[in-house]
Coordinates of C-alpha atoms and ligand atoms in Angstrom, one line a residue:
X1 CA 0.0 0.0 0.0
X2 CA 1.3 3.5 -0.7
X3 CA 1.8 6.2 1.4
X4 CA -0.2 9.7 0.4
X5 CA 0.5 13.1 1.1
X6 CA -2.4 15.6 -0.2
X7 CA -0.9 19.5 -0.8
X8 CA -3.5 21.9 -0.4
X9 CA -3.0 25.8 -0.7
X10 CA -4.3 28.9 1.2
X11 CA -4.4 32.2 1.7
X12 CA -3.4 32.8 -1.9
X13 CA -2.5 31.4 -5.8
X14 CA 0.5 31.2 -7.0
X15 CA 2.5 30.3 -3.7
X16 CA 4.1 27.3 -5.4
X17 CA 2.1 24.2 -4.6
X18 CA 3.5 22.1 -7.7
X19 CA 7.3 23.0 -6.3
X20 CA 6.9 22.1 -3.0
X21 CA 5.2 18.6 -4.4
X22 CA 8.1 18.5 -6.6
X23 CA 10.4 18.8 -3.9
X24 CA 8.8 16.8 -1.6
X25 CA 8.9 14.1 -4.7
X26 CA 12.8 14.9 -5.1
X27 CA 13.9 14.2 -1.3
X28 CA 11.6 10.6 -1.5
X29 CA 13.0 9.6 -4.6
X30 CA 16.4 11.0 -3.6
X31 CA 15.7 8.9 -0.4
X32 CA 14.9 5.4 -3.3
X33 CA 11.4 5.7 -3.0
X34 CA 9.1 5.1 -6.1
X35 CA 7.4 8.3 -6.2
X36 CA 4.6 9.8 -8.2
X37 CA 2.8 13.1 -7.9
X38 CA -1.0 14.0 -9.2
X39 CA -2.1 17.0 -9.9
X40 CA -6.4 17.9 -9.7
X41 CA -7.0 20.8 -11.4
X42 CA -10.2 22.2 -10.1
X43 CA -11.6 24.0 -13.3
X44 CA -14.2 22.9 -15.9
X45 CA -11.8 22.1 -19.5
X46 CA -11.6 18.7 -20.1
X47 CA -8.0 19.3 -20.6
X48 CA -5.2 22.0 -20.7
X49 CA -4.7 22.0 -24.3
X50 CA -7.7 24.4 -24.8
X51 CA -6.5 27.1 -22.5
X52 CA -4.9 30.2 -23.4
X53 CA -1.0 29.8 -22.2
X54 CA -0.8 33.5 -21.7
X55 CA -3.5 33.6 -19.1
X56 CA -3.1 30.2 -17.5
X57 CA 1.1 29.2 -18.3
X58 CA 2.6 26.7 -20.3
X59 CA 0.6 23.6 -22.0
X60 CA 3.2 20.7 -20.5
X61 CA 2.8 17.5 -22.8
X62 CA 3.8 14.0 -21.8
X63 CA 5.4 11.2 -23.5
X64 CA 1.7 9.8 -24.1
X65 CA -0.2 13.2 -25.6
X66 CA -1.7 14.0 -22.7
X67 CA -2.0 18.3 -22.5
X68 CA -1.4 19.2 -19.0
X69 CA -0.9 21.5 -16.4
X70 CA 2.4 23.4 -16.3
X71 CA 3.1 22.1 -12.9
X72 CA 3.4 18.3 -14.4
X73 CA 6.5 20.5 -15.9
X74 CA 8.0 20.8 -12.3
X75 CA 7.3 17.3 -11.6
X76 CA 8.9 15.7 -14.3
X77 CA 12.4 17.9 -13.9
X78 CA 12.1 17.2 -10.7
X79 CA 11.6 13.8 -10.2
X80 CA 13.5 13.0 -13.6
X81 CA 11.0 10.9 -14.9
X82 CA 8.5 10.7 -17.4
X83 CA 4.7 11.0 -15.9
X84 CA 1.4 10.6 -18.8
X85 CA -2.1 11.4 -18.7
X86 CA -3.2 9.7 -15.3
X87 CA -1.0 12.2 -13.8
X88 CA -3.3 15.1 -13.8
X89 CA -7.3 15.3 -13.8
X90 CA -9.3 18.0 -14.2
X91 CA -13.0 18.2 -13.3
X92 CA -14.3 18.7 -16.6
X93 CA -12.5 15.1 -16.9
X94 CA -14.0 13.9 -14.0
X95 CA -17.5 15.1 -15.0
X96 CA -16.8 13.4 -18.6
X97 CA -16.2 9.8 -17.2
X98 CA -18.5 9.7 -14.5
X99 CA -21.2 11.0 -17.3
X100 CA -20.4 8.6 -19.5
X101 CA -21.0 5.9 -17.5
X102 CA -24.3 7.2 -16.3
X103 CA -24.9 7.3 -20.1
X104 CA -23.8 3.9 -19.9
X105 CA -26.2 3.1 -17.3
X106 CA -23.5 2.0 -14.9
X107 CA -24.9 3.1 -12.1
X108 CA -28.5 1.1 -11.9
X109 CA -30.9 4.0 -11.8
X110 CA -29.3 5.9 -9.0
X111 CA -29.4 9.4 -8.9
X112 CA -25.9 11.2 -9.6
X113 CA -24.6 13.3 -7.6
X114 CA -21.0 14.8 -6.7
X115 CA -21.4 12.9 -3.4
X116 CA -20.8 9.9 -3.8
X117 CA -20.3 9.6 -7.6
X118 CA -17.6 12.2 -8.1
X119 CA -15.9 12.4 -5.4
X120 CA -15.6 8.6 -5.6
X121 CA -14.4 9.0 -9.3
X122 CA -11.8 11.5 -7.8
X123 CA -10.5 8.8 -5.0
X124 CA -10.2 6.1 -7.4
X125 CA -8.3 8.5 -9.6
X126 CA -5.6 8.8 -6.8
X127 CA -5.5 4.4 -6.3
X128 CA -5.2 4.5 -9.5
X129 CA -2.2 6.3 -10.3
X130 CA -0.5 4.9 -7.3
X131 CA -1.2 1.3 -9.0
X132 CA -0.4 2.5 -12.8
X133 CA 3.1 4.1 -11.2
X134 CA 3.9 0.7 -8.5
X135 CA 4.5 3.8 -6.4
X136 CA 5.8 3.7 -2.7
X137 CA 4.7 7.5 -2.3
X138 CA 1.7 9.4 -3.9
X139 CA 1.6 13.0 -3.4
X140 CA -1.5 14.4 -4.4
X141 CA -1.6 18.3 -5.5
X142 CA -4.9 19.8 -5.4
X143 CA -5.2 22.8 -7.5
X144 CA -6.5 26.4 -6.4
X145 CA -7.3 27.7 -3.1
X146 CA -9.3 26.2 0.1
X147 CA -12.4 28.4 0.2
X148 CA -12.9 28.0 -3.6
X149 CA -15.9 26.5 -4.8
X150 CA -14.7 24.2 -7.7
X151 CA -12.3 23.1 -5.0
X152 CA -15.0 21.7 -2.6
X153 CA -15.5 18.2 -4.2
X154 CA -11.6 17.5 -4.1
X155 CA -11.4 18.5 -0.6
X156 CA -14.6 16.0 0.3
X157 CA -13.0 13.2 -1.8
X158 CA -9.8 13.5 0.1
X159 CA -11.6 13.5 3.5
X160 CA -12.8 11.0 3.0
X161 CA -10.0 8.9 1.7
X162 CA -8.4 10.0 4.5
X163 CA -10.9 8.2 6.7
X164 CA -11.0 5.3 4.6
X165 CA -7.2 4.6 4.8
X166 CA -5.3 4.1 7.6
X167 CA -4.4 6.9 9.6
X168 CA -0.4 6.6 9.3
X169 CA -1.0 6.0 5.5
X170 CA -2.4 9.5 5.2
X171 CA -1.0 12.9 5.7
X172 CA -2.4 16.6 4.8
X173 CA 0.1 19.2 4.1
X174 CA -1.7 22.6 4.2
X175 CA 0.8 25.7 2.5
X176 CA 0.4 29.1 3.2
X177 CA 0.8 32.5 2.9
X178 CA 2.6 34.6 5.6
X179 CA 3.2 38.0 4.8
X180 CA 5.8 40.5 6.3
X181 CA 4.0 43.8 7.2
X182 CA 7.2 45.8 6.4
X183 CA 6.3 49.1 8.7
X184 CA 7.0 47.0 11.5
X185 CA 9.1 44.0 10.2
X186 CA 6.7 41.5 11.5
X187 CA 5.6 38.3 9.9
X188 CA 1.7 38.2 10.2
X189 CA 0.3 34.6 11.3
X190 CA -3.3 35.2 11.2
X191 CA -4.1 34.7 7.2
X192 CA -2.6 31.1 7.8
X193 CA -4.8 30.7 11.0
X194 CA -7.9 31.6 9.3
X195 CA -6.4 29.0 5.7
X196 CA -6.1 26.3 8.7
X197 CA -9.8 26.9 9.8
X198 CA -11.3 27.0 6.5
X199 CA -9.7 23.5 5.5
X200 CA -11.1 22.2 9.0
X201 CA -14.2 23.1 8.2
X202 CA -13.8 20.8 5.4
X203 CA -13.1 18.1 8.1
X204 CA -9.3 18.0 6.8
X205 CA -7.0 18.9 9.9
X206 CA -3.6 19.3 8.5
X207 CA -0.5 17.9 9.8
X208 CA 1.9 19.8 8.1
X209 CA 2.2 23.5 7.3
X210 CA 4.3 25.0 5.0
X211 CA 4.8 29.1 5.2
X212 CA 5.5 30.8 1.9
X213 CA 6.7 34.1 2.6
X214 CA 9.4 36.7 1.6
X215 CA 12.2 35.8 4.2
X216 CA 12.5 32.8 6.5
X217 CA 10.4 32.4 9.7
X218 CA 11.6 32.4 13.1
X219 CA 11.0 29.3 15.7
X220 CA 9.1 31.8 17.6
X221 CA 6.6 33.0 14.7
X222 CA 6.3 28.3 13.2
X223 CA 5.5 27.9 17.4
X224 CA 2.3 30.5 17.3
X225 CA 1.7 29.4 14.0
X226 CA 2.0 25.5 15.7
X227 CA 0.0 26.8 18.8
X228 CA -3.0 28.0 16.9
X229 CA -3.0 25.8 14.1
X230 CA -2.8 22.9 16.6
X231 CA 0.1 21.4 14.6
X232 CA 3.2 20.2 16.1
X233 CA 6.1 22.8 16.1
X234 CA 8.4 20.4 14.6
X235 CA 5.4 20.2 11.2
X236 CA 5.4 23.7 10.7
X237 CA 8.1 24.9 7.5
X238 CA 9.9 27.9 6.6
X239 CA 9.6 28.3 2.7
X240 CA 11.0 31.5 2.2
X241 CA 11.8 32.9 -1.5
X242 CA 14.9 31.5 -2.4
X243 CA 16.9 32.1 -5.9
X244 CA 16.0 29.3 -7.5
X245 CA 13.0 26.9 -7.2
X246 CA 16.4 24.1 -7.3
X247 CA 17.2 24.8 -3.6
X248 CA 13.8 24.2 -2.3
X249 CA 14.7 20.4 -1.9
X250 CA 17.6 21.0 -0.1
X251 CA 16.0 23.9 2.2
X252 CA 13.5 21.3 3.6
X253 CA 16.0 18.6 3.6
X254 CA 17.6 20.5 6.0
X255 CA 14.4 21.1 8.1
X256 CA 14.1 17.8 8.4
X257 CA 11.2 17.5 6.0
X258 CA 11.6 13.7 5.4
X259 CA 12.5 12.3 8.7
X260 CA 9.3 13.9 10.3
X261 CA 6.9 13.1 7.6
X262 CA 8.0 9.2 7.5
X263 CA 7.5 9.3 11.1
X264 CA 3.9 10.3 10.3
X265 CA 3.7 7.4 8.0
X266 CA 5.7 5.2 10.5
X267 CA 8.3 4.5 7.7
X268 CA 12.0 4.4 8.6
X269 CA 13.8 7.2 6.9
X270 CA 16.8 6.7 4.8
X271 CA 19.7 8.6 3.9
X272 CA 18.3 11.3 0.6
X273 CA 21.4 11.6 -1.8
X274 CA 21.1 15.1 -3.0
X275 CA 25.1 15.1 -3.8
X276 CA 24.2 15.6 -7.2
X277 CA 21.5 17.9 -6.8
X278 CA 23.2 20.2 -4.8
X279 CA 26.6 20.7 -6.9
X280 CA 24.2 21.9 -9.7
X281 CA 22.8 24.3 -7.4
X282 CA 26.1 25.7 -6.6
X283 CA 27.3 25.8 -10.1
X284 CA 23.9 27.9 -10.8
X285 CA 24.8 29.9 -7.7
X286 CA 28.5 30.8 -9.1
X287 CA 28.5 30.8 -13.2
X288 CA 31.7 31.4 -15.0
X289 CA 30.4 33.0 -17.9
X290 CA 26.8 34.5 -19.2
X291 CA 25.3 33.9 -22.6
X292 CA 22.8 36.3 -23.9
X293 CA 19.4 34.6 -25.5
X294 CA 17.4 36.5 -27.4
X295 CA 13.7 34.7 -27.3
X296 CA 11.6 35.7 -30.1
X297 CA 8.4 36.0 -29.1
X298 CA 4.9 37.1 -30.1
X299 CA 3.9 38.6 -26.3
X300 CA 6.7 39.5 -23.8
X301 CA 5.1 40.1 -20.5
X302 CA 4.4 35.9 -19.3
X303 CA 7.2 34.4 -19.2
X304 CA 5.3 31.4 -17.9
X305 CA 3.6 30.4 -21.2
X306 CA 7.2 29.5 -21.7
X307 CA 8.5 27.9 -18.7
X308 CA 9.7 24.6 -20.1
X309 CA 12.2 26.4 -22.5
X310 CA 13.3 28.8 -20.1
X311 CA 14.5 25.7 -17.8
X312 CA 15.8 23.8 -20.2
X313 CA 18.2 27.2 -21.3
X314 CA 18.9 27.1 -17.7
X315 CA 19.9 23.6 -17.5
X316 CA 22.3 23.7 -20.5
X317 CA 23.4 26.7 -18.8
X318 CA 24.2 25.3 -15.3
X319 CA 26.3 22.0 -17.0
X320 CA 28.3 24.4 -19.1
X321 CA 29.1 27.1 -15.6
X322 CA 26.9 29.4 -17.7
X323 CA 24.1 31.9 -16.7
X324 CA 21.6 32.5 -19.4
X325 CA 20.6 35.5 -19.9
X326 CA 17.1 35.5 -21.4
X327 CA 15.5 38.3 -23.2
X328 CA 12.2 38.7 -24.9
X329 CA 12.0 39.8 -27.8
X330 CA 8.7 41.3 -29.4
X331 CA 8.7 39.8 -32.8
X332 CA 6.1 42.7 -34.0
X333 CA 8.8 44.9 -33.4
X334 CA 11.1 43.2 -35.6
X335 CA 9.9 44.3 -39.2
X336 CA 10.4 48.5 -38.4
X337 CA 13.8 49.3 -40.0
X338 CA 16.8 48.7 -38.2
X339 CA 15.1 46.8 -35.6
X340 CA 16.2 43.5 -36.8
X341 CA 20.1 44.3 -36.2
X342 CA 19.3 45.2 -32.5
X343 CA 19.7 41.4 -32.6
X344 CA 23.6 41.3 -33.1
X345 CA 23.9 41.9 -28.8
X346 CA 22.5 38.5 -28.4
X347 CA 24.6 35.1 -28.6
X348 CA 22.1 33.1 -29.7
X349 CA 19.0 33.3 -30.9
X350 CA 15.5 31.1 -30.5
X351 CA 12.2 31.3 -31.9
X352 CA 9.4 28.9 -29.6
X353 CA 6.2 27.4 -30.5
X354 CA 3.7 29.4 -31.1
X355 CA 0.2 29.6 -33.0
X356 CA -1.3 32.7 -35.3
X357 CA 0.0 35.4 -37.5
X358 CA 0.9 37.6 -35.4
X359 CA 4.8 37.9 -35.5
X360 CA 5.4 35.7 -37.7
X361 CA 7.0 38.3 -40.2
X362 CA 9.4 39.7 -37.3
X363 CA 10.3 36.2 -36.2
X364 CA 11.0 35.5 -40.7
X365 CA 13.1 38.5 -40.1
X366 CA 15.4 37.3 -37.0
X367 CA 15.6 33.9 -38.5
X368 CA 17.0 35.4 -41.4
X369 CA 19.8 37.6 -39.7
X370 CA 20.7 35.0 -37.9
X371 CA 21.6 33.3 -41.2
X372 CA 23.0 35.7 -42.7
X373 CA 25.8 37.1 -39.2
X374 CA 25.9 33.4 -38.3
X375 CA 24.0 33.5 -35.2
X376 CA 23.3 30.3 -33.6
X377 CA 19.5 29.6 -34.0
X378 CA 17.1 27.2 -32.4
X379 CA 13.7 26.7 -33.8
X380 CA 10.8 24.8 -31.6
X381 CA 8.1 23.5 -33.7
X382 CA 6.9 26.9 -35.5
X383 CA 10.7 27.8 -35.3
X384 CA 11.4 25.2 -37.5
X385 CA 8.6 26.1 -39.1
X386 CA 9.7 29.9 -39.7
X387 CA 13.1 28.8 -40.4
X388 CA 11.8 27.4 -44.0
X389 CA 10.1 29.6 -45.1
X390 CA 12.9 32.3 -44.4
X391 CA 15.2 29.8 -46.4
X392 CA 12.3 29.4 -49.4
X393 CA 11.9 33.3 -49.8
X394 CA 15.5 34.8 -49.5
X395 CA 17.6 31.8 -50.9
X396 CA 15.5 29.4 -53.0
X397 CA 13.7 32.7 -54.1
X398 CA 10.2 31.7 -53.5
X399 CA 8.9 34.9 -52.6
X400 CA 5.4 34.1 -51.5
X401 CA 6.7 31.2 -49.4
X402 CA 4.4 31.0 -46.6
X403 CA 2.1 28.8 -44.1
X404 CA -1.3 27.8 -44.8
X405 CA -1.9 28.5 -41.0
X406 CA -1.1 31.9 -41.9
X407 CA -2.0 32.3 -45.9
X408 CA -4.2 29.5 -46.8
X409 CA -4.2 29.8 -50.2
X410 CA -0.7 30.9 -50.3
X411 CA 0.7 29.9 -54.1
X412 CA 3.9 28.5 -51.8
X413 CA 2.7 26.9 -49.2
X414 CA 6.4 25.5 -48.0
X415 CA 4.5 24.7 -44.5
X416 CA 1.3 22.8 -45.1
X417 CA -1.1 20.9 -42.7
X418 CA -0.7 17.0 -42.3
X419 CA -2.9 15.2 -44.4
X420 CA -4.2 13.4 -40.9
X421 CA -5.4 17.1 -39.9
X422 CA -7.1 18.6 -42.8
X423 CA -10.7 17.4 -41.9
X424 CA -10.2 17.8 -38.4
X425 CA -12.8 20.8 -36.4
X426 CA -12.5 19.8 -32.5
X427 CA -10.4 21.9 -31.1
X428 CA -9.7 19.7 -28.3
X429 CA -6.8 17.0 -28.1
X430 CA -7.0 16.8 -31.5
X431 CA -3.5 18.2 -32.8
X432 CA -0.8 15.3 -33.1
X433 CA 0.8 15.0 -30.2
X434 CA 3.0 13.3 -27.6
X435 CA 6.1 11.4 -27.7
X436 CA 7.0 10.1 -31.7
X437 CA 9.8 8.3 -33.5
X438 CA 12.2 10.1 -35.4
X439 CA 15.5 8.9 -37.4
X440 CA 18.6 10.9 -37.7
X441 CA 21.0 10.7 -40.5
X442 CA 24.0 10.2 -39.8
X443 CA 27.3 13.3 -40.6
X444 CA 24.4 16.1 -39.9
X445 CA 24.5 18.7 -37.1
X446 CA 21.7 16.6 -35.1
X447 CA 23.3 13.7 -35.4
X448 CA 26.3 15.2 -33.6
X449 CA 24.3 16.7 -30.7
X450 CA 22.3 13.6 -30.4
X451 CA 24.6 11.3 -30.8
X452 CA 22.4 8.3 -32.0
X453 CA 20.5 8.1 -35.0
X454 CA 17.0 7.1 -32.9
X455 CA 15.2 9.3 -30.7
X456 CA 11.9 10.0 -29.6
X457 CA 10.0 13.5 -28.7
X458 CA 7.4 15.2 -27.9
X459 CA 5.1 16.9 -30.5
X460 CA 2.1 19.8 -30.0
X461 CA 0.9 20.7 -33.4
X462 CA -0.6 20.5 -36.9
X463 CA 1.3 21.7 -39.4
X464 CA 4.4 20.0 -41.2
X465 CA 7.1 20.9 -43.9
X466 CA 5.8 20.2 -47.1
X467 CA 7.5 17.3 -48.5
X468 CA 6.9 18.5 -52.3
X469 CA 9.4 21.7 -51.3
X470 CA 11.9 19.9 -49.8
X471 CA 14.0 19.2 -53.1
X472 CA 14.2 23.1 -54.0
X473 CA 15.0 23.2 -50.1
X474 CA 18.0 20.7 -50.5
X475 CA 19.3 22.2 -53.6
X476 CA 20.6 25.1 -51.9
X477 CA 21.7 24.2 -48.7
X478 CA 18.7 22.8 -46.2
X479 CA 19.5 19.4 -44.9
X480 CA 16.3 17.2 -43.6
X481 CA 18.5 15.4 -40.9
X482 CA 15.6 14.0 -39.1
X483 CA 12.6 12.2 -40.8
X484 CA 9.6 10.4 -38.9
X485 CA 9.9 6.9 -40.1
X486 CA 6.3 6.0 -40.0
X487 CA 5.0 9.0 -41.3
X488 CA 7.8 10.2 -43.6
X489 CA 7.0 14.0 -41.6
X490 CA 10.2 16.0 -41.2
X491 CA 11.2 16.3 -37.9
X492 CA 14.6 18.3 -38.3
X493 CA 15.9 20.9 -40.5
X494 CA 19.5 22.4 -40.1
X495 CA 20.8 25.0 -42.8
X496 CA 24.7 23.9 -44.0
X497 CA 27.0 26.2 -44.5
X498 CA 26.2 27.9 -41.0
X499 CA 27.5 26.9 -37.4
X500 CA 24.5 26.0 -36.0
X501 CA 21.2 27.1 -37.1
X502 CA 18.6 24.3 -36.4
X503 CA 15.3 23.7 -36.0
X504 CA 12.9 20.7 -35.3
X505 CA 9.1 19.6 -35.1
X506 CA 8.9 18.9 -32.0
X507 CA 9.1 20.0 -28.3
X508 CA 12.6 18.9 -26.5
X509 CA 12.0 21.3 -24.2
X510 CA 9.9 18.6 -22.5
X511 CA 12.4 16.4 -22.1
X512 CA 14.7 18.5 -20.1
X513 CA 15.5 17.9 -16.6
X514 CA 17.6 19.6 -13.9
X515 CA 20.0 16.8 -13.4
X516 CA 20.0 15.6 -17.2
X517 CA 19.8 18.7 -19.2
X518 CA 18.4 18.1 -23.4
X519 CA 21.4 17.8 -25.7
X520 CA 19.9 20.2 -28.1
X521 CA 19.9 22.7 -25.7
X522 CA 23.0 22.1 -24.4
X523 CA 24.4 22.4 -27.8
X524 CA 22.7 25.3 -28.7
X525 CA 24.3 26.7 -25.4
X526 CA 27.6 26.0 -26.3
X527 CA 27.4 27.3 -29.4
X528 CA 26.2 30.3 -28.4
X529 CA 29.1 30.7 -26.1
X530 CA 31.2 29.8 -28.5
X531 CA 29.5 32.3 -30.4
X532 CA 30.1 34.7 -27.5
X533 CA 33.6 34.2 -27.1
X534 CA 34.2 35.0 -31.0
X535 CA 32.8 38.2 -31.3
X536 CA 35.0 41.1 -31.0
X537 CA 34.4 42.9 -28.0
X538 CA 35.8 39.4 -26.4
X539 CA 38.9 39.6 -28.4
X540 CA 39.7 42.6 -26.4
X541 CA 39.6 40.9 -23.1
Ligands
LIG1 N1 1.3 26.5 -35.2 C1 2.2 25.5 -35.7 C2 1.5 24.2 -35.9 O1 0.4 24.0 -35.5 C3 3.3 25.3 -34.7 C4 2.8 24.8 -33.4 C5 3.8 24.9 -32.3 O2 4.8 25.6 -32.3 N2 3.6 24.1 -31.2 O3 2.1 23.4 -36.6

């Protein structure tokens, strides 16, 4: 049987929930637990996919197509594993299956209501995972706040699981908010109180608290917090801000974090090995060098729609003792004149995923000066995509090159949508997706970075490049090192005659953990310190 821990939040969003899973995760696993994490997310789409990733963060994808939550981003590079679809649940998911099988008369003429038929849906949800995963430890994140409406079913369900189980099998882990009141320098205690009380009225007493909050918190301000929550002093956590979400393992390592909670569980602690762990956090703490990224990027402001990429720039940055300077770029801007060569203080250059018009003419534009000065580029899915048709205009001379996603009856169309999409209208989980085979030739650039002529990655979209333009393509200097072997789709393009100016289908980002950084990314890195270290202002050092 495996042990659970449910994360609720209060006070507040945004205070980290999917971290401090993720770090609770890391120290198990560090510990040689089998852990997994599950994340409810309390709101009506069926999935992520249709959300808006300025507004609500990243769409994270797994391995088997599932569009998630961004936080199933934080578990996987924590944990260092590859989680899939059972690993996050939304209620419009829930409502889907347990109407479907009222549809399918499954449940005998009862009538169907949220107790007992969702929240039961929702417990067996959490079994299942735990059995899917042959998990030792299943942490269970539940999304929003306490007080929320849409979060009042989870809360039940996980009441009552808790009754259900034993009581050692079970424990609640409430985090908080606790703010400093800076006129006086005092940390305030009573939004957590009043957190703790709304969750007991829920009939969940917690036996952990964790205290977000701007600096760490004294033994005297975790006992009042202990004393009035009635927790014991020894369950209540700092979890100040730190520098990097990377050292929050470590920072409740050294509270003691694991040792207390397998007591709870009446498990015998073992030694966590965070060895690793923590000489990455150092070398992020102390770089040697810093490489400049220019991101182009249709909106500037949410850095969050982007978070997988941004860590996986900073993982390639911490195993090559780099920080990575990242700086958005807004692609509308590029297309004024002189604009574009604002470009040249940048080391590399990288043009994400992305959907619409918008932009796509100032992105055309950096992808072109990066061919022509030679700066390293890396192109995710519509980079790739923007890549070729900067190629077909200004060097095959196809002028009207184009996307149909942005011209569709462009007399070029260089970047097409796959046959399998054409007659497709849902919206919804319907793009091609998840983890696919791809084939690398050997003597290319990706070859070199991957090392192996095999791989498999994550895709999120619809469109391809158009195999009818790839022989024009070729003739003047594209190489298609990376082909889908079921499919025939290309997967990677790289332009010759340039030190490193790539782009690819799909999503590596994904893939990209703390300890194991991507070797794209890494390459790209190291070109663009390379890069760095060429241009002249170097020299002069
Ligand atoms: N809009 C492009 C497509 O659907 C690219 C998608 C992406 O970058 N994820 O193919």
């Amino acid at each position: 049987m495996p042990k659970y821990v449910f994360v609720t939040g209060g006070v507040m969003s945004s205070l980290g929930k999917g971290i401090v899973s993720s770090s609770i995760g890391k120290i198990f696993e560090a510990m040689g637990f089998e852990v997994t994490i599950l994340k409810f997310d309390p709101y009506l789409n069926v999935d992520a996919g249709s959300q808006n990733p300025y507004q609500h963060g990243e769409v994270f994808v797994t391995d088997d197509g599932a569009e998630t939550d961004l936080d199933l981003g934080h578990y996987e590079r924590f944990l260092g594993k590859p989680l899939s679809k059972a690993n996050n649940v939304t209620t419009g998911s829930l409502y889907q299956a347990v109407l479907a099988k009222e549809r399918r008369g499954d449940f005998l003429g009862a009538t169907v209501q949220i107790i007992p038929h969702l929240t039961q849906e929702i417990k067996s949800r959490i079994v299942q995972v735990g059995e899917l995963t042959k998990s030792d430890i299943v942490i269970v994140e539940i999304g929003g706040t306490v007080g929320d409406i849409e979060s009042q079913p989870f809360l039940e369900a996980i009441r009552q699981f808790g009754s259900e189980q034993k009581p050692e099998d079970v424990i609640y882990f409430h985090l908080t908010y606790v703010p400093l009141l800076r006129i006086t320098g005092e940390l305030k205690t009573k939004p957590t109180q009043h957190s703790v009380q709304e969750l007991r009225r829920t009939g969940i007493k917690p036996h952990v608290i964790g205290c977000r909050s701007e600096v760490p918190i004294s033994k005297d301000v975790r006992a009042k917090i202990a004393l009035f929550c009635d927790v014991d002093l020894e369950h209540v956590y700092s979890l100040p801000d730190l520098d990097t979400v990377y050292k929050e393992p470590l920072y409740l390592d050294e509270q003691g974090l694991a040792s207390q909670m397998a007591k709870l569980w009446n498990i015998l602690p073992r030694q966590a090995d965070l060895i690793n762990w923590k000489k990455l956090v150092s070398t992020y703490m102390a770089p040697k060098n810093t490489v400049k990224i220019g991101m182009i990027g249709k909106y500037t402001k949410l850095s969050d729609a982007y978070l997988s990429v941004n860590e996986a720039l900073k993982h390639a940055g911490i195993a090559t003792e780099n920080k990575v300077e990242i700086e958005w770029v807004d692609a509308e801007t590029l297309t004024a004149p002189g604009e574009v060569e604002k470009l040249s203080k940048y080391d590399g250059l990288l043009v994400p995923g992305g959907f619409g018009y918008r932009g796509i003419e100032g992105k055309i534009e950096a992808a072109r000066y990066a061919r022509e000065n030679k700066i390293p580029y890396l192109g995710l899915c519509l980079g790739l995509q923007v890549m070729t048709i900067e190629f077909a205009r200004h060097v095959c001379g196809l002028k009207n090159a184009n996307s149909t996603e942005f011209v569709p009856e462009t007399p070029e169309p260089v970047v097409d949508t796959m046959a399998s999409q054409k007659f497709i209208t849902d919206k919804g989980g319907t793009m091609r997706l998840g983890s696919q085979p791809c084939v690398i030739e050997e003597g290319t650039l990706a070859y070199s970075i991957y090392n192996t002529n095999k791989i498999q990655e994550r895709h999120r979209h619809r469109l391809e490049i158009n195999n009818e333009y790839k022989p024009v393509l070729q003739e003047k200097g594209m190489v298609f090192s990376g082909i889908n072997p079921t499919l025939n789709l290309v997967e990677i393009g790289e332009i010759t005659n340039h030190p490193f100016m790539i782009g690819v289908q799909y999503h590596p980002e994904f893939k990209s953990r703390f300890e194991t950084p991507h070797p794209l990314f890494l390459a790209f890195i190291k070109a663009a310190s390379g890069f760095r270290n060429k241009k002249p202002e170097q020299k002069l050092i």
